[in-house]
PDB file of C-alpha atoms in Angstrom:
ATOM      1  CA  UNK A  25      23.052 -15.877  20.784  1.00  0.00           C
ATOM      2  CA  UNK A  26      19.717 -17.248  19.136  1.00  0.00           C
ATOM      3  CA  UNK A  27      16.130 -16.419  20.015  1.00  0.00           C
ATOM      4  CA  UNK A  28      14.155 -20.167  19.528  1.00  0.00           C
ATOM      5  CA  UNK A  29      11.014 -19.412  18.046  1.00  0.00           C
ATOM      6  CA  UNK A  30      10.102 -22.444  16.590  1.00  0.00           C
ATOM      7  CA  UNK A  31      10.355 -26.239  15.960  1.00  0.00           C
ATOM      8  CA  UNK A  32      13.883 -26.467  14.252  1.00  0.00           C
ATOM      9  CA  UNK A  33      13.966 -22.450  13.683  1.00  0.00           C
ATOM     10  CA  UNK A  34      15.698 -19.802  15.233  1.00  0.00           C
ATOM     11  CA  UNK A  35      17.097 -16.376  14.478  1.00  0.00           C
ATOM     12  CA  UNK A  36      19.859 -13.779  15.120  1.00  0.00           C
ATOM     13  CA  UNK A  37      18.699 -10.914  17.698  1.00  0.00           C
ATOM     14  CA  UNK A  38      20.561  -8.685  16.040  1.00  0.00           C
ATOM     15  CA  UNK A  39      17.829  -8.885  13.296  1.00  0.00           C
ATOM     16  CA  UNK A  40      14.626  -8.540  15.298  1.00  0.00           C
ATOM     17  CA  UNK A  41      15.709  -5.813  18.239  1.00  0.00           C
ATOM     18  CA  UNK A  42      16.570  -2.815  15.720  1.00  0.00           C
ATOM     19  CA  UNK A  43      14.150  -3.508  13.235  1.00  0.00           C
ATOM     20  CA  UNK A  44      10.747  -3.214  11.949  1.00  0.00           C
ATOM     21  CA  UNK A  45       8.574  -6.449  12.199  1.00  0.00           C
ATOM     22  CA  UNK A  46       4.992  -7.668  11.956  1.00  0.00           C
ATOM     23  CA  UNK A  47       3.264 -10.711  13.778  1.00  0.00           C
ATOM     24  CA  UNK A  48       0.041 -10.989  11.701  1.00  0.00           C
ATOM     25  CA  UNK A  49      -2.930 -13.649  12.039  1.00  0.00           C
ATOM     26  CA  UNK A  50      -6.762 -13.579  12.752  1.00  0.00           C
ATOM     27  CA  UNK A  51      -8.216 -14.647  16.426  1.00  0.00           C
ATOM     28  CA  UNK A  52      -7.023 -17.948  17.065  1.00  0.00           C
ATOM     29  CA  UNK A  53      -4.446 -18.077  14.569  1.00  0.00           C
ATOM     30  CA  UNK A  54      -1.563 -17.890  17.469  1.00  0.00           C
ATOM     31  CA  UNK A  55      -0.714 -14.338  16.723  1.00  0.00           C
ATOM     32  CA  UNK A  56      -0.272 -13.455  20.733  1.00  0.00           C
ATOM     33  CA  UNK A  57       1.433 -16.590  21.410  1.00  0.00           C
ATOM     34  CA  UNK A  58       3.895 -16.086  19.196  1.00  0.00           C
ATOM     35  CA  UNK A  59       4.558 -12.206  20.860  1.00  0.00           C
ATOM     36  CA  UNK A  60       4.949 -14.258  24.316  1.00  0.00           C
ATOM     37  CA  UNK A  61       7.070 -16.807  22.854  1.00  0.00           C
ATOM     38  CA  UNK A  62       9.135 -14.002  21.416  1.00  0.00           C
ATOM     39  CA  UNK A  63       9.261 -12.347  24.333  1.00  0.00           C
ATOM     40  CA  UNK A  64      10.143 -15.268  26.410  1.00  0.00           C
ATOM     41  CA  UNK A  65      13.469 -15.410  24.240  1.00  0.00           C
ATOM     42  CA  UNK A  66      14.085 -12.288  24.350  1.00  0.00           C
ATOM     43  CA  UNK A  67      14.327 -12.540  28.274  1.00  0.00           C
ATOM     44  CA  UNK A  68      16.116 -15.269  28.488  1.00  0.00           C
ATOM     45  CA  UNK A  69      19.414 -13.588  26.336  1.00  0.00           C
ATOM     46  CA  UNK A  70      18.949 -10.094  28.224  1.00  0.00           C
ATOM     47  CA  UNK A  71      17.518  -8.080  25.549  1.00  0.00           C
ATOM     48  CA  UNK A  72      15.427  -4.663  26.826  1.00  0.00           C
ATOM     49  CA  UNK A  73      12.034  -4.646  25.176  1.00  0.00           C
ATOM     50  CA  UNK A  74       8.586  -2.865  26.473  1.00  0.00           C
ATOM     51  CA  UNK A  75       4.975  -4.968  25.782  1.00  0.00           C
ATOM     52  CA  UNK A  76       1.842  -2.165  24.603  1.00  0.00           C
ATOM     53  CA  UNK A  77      -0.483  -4.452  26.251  1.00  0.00           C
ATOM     54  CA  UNK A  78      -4.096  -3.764  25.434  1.00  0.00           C
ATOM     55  CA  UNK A  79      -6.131  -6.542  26.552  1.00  0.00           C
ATOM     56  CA  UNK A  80      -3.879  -7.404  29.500  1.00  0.00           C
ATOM     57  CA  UNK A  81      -3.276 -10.837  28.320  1.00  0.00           C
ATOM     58  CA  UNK A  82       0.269 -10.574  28.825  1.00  0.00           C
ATOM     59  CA  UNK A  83       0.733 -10.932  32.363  1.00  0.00           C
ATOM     60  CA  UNK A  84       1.667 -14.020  32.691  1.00  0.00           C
ATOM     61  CA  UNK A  85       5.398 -12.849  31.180  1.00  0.00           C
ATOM     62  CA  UNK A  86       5.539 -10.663  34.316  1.00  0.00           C
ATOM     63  CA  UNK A  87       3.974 -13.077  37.056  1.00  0.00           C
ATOM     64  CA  UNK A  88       6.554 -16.379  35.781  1.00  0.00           C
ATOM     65  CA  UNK A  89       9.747 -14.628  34.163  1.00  0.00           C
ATOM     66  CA  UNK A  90      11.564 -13.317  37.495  1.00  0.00           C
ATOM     67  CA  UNK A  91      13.522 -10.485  35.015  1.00  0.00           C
ATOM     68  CA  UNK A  92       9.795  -9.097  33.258  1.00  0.00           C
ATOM     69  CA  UNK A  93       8.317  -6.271  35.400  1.00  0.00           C
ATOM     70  CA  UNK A  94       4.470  -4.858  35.167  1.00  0.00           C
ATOM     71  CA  UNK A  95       4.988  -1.402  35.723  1.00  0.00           C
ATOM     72  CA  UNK A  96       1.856   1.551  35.766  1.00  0.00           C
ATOM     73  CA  UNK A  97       2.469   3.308  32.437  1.00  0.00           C
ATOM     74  CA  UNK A  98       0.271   6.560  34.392  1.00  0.00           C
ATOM     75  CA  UNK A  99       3.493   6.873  36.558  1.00  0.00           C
ATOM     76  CA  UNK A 100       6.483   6.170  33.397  1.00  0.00           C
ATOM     77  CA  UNK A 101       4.640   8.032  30.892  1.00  0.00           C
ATOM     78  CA  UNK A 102       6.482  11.181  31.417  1.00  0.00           C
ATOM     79  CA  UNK A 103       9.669  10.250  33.281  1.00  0.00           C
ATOM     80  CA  UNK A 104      12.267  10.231  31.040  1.00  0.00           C
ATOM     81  CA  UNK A 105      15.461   9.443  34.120  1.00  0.00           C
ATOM     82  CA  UNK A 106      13.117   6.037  34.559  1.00  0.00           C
ATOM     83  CA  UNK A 107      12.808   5.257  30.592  1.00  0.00           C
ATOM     84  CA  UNK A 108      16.143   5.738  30.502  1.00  0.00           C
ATOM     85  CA  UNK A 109      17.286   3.314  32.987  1.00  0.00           C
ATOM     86  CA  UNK A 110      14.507   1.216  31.094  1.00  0.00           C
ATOM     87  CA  UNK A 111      16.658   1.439  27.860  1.00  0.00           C
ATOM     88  CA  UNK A 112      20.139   1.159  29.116  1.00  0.00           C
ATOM     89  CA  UNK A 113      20.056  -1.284  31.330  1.00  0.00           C
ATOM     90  CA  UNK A 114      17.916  -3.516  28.992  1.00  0.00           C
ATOM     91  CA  UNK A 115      14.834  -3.714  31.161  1.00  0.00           C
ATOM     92  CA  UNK A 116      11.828  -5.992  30.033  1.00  0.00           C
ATOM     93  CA  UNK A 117       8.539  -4.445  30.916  1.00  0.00           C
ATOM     94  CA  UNK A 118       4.884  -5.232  30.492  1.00  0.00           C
ATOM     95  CA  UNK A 119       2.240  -1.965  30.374  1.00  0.00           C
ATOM     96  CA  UNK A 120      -1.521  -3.093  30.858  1.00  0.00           C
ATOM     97  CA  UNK A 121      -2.923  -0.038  28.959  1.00  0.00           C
ATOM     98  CA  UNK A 122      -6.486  -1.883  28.476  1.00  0.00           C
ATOM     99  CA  UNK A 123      -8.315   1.188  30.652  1.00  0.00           C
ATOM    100  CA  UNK A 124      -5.211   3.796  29.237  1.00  0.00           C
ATOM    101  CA  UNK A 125      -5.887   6.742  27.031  1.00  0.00           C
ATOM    102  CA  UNK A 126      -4.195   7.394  23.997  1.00  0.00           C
ATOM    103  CA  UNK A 127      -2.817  10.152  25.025  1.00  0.00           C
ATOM    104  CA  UNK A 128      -0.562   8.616  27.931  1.00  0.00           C
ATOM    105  CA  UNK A 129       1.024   5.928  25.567  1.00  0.00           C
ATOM    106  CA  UNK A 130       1.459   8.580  23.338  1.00  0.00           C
ATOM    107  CA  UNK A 131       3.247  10.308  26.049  1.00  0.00           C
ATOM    108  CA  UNK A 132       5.286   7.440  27.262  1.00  0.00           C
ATOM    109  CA  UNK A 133       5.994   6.672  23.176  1.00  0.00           C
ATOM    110  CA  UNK A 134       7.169  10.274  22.987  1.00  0.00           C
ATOM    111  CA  UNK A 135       9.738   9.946  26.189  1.00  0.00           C
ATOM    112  CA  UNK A 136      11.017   6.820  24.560  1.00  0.00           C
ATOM    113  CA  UNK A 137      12.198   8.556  21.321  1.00  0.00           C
ATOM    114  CA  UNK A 138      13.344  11.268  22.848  1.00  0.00           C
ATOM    115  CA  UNK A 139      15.625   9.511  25.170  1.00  0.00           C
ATOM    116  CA  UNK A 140      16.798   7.445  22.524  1.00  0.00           C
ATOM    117  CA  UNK A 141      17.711  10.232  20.733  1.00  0.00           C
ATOM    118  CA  UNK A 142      19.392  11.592  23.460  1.00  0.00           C
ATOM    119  CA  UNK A 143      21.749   8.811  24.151  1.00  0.00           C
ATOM    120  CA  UNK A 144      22.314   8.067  20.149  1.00  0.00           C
ATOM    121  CA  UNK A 145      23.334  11.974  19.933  1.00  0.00           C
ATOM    122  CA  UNK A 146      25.667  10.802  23.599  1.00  0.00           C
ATOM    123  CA  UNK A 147      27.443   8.143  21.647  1.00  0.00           C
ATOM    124  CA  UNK A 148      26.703   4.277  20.920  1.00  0.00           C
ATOM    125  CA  UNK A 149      28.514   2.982  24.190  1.00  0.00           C
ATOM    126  CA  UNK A 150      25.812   4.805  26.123  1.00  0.00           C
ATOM    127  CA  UNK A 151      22.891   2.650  23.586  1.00  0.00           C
ATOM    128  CA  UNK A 152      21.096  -0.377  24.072  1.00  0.00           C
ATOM    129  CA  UNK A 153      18.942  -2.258  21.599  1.00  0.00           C
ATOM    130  CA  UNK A 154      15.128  -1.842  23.059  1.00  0.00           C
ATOM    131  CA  UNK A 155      12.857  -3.661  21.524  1.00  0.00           C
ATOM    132  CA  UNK A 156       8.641  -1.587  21.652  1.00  0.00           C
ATOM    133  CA  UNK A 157       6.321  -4.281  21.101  1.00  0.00           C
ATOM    134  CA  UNK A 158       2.421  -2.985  20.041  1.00  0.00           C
ATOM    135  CA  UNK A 159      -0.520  -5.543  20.158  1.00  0.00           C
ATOM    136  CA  UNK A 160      -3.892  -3.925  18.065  1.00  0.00           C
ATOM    137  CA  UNK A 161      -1.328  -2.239  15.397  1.00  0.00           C
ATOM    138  CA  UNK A 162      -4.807  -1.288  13.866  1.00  0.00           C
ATOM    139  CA  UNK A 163      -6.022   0.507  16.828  1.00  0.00           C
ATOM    140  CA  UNK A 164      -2.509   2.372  16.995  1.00  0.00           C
ATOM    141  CA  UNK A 165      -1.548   3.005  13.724  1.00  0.00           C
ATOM    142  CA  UNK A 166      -4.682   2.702  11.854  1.00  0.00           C
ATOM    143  CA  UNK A 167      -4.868   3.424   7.852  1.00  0.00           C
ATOM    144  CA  UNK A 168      -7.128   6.258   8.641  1.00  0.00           C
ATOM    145  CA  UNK A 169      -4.580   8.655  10.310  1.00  0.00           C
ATOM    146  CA  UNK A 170      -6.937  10.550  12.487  1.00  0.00           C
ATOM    147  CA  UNK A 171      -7.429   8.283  15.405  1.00  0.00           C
ATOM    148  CA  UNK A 172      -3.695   6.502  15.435  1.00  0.00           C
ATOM    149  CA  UNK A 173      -0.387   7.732  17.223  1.00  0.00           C
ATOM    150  CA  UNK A 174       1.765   9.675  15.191  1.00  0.00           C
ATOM    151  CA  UNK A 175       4.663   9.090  17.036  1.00  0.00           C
ATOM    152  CA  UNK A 176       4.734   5.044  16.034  1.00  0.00           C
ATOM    153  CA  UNK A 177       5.154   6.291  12.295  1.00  0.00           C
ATOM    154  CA  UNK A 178       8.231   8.175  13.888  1.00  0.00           C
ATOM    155  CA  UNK A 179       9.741   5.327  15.331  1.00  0.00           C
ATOM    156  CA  UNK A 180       8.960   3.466  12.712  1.00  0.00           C
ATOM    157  CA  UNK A 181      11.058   5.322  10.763  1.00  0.00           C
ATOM    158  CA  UNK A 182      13.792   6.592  12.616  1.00  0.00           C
ATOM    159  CA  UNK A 183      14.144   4.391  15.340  1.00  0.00           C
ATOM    160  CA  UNK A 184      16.597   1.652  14.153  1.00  0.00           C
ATOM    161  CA  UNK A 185      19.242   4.433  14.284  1.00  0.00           C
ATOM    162  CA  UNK A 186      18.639   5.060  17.943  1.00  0.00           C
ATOM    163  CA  UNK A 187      18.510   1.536  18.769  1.00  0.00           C
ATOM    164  CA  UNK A 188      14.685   1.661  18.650  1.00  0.00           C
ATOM    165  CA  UNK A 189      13.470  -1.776  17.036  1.00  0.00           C
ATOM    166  CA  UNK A 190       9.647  -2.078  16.391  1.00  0.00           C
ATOM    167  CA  UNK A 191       7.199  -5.421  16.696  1.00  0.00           C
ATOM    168  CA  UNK A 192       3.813  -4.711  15.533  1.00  0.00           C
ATOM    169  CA  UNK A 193       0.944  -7.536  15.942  1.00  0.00           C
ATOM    170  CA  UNK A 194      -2.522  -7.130  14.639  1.00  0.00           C
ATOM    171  CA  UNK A 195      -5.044  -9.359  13.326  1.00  0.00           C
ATOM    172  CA  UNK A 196      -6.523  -7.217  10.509  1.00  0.00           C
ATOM    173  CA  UNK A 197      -3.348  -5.910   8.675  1.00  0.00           C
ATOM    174  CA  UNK A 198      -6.248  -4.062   5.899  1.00  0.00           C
ATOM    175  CA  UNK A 199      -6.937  -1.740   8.760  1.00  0.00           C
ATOM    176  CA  UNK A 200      -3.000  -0.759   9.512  1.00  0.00           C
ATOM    177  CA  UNK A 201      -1.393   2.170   8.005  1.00  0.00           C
ATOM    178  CA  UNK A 202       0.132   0.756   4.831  1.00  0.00           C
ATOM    179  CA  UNK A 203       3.242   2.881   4.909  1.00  0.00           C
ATOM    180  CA  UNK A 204       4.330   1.208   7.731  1.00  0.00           C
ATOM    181  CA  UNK A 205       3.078  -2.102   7.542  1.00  0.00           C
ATOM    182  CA  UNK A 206       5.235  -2.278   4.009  1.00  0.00           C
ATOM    183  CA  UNK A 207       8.514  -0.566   5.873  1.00  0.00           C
ATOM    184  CA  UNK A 208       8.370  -4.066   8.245  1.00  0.00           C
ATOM    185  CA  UNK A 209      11.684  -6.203   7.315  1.00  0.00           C
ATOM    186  CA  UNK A 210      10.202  -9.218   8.485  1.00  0.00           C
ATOM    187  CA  UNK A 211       6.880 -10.650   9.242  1.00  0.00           C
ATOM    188  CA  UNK A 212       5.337 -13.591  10.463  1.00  0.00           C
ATOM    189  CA  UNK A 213       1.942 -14.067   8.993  1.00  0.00           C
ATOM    190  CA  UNK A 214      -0.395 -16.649  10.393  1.00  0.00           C
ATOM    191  CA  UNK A 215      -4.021 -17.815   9.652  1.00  0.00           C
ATOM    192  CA  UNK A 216      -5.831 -15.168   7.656  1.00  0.00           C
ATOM    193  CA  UNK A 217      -8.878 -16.061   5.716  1.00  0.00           C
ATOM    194  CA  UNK A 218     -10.740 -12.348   4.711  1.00  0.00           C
ATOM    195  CA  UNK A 219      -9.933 -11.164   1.507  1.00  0.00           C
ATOM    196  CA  UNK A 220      -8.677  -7.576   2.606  1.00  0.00           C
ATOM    197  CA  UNK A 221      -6.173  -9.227   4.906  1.00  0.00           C
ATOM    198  CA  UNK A 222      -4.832 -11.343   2.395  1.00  0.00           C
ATOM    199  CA  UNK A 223      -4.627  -8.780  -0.412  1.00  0.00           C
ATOM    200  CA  UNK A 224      -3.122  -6.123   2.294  1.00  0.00           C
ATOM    201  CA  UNK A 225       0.098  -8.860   2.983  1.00  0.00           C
ATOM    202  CA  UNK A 226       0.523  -9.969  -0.302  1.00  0.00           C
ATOM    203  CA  UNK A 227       3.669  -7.780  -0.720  1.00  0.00           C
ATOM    204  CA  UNK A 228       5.460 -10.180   1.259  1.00  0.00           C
ATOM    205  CA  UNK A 229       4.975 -12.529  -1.150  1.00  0.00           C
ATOM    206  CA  UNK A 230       6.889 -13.768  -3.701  1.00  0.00           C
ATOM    207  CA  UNK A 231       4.957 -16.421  -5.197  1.00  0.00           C
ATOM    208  CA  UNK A 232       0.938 -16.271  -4.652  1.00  0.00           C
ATOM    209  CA  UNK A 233       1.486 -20.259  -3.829  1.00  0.00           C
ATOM    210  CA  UNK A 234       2.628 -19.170  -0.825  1.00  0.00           C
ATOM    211  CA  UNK A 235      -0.174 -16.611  -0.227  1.00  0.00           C
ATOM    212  CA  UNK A 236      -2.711 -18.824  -0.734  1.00  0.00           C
ATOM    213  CA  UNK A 237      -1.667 -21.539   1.956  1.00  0.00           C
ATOM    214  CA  UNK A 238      -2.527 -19.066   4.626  1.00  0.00           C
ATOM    215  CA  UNK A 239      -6.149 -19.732   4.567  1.00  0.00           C
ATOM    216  CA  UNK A 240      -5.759 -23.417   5.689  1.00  0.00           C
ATOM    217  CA  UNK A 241      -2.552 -22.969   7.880  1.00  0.00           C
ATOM    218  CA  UNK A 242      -3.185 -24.592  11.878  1.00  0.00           C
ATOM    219  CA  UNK A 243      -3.316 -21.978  15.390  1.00  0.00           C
ATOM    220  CA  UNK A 244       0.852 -21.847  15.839  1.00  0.00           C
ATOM    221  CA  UNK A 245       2.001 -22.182  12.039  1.00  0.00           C
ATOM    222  CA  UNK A 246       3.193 -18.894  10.496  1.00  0.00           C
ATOM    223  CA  UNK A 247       4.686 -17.994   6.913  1.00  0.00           C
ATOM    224  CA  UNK A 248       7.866 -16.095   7.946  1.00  0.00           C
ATOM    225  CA  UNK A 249      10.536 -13.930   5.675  1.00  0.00           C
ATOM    226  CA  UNK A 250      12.606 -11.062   6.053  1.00  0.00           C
ATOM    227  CA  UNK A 251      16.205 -10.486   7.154  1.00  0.00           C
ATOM    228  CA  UNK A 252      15.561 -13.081   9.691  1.00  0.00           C
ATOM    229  CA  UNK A 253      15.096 -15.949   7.499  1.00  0.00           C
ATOM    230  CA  UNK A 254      13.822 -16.693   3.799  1.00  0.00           C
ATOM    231  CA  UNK A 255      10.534 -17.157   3.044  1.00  0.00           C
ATOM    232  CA  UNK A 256       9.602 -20.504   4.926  1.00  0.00           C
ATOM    233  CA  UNK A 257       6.618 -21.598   7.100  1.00  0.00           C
ATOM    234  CA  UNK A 258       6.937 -22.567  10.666  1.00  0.00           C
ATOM    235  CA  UNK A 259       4.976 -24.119  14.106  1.00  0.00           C
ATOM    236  CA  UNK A 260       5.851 -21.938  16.599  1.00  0.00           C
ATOM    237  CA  UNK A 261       7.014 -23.893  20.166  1.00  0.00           C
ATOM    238  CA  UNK A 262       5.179 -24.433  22.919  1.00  0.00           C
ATOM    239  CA  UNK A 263       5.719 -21.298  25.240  1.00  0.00           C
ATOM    240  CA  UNK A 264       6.684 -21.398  28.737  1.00  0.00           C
ATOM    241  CA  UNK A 265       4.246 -19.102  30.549  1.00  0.00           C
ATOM    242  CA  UNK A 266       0.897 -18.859  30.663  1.00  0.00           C
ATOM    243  CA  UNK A 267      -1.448 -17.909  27.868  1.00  0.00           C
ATOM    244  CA  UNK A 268      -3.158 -14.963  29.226  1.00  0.00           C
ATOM    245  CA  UNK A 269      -5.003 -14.798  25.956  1.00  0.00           C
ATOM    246  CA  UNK A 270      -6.574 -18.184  25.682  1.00  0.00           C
ATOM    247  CA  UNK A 271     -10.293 -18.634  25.095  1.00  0.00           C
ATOM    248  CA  UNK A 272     -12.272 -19.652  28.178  1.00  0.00           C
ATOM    249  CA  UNK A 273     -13.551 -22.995  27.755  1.00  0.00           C
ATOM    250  CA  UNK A 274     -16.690 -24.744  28.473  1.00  0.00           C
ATOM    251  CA  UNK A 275     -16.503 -27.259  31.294  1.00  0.00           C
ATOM    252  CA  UNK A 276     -18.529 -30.451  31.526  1.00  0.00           C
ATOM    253  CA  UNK A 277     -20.976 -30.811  33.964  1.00  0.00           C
ATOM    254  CA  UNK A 278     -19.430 -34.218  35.241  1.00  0.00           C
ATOM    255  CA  UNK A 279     -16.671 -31.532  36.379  1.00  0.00           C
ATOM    256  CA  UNK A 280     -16.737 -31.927  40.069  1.00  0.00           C
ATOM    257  CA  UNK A 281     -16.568 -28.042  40.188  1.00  0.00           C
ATOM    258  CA  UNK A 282     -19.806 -27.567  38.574  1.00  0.00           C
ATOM    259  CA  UNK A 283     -21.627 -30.292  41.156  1.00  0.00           C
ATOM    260  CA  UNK A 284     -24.511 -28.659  43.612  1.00  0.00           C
ATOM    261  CA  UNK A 285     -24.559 -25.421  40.793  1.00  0.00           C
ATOM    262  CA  UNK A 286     -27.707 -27.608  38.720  1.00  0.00           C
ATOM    263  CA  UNK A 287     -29.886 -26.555  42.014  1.00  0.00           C
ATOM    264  CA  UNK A 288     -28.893 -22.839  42.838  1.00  0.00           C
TER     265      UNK A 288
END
């Protein structure tokens, strides 16, 4: 089993579900693209995972991928029989928590761990790898505690045991709580180009030649490393569903949609 991620790269499961992992790159960089594409893989081979989607631009995973549900994260948040059932029988599910408090992903977070716990204390036959993918890391887990969900740094670090792997994707790494952007065994870093971001990834390098091609890389090319794969850069393929996050363009006014709108 191989999740396809990119032109001529793929990688074992095995070490994305369980772990911790970053998807980092300014607007337009590909950042979200890449989450669907991973995603998309992920659905295709079986493997549970849950989307934190803040802008709703992930619906398109839901409304073309027969096995990725939307579900109301007001009506999961507390019901831990459902999470369950989301965790062992590998359930992929999109939450649209762009009008959402804080306080009911925290909630829904919260049930997560706990019934991970529960089933890891129940024996490993009863686990399943479940994968908790968080767009806007910065709004979530922000380097300024006071505002951010604790229980993320929980997962963070106790979750592999349970089964519990973590995805984080932000476009302003400076802004995520260091401790556990630096606990993430792999990342993929795209486009960056402000000095804050750049300094705040460069413990992922190796060699600063590497860190310093990220200002001029393309939207889809990412620097990857990790367990996953060693340090190597890589175009990302073309996804199958819709990008929900793309940015609206202009249309000509020969488009024969715009006629008759020059004389409202």
């Amino acid at each position: 089993m191989e999740l396809h991620i990119g032109e001529a790269f793929s990688i074992d499961p095995g070490y994305l579900v369980t772990e911790r992992s970053a998807v980092i790159g300014q607007s337009g960089s590909g950042k979200s693209y890449l989450v669907s594409v991973i995603c998309e893989e992920l659905a295709a081979n079986d493997l549970g995972f849950v989307v934190i989607d803040t802008e709703g631009e992930y619906a398109g995973l839901s409304d073309h991928c027969p096995n990725i549900d939307s579900i109301d994260i007001e009506d999961l948040s507390k019901d831990e029989e459902h999470i369950q059932q989301l965790i062992t029988k590998s359930k992929k599910i999109v939450l649209d928590v762009s009008e959402t408090e804080k306080k009911v992903i925290n909630d829904f977070l919260d049930s997560i761990y706990r019934v991970a716990t529960q089933l890891f204390k129940a024996g490993a036959h009863k686990q399943n790898p479940f994968l908790i993918v968080v767009e806007e890391a910065d709004i979530y887990i922000p380097q300024q505690k006071r505002d951010g969900l604790e229980i993320l740094q929980v997962i963070s670090r106790r979750g592999r045991k349970r089964g519990l792997g973590i995805l984080l994707a932000t476009q302003r790494p400076a802004l995520v709580n260091k401790n556990v952007l630096s606990q993430c065994n792999n990342v993929f870093i795209g486009k960056l180009t402000l000095k804050n971001d750049i300094d705040s990834v460069r413990i992922f390098f190796s060699s600063m030649d590497y860190a310093r091609q990220l200002t001029g890389l393309k939207p889809g090319q990412f620097y990857v490393q990790g367990t996953i794969s060693d340090p190597s850069f890589i175009k990302v393929r073309r996804r199958i569903t819709p990008h929900g996050g793309a940015t609206p363009m202009i249309k000509s006014r020969s488009d024969p949609t715009e006629i008759g709108r020059a004389h409202v």
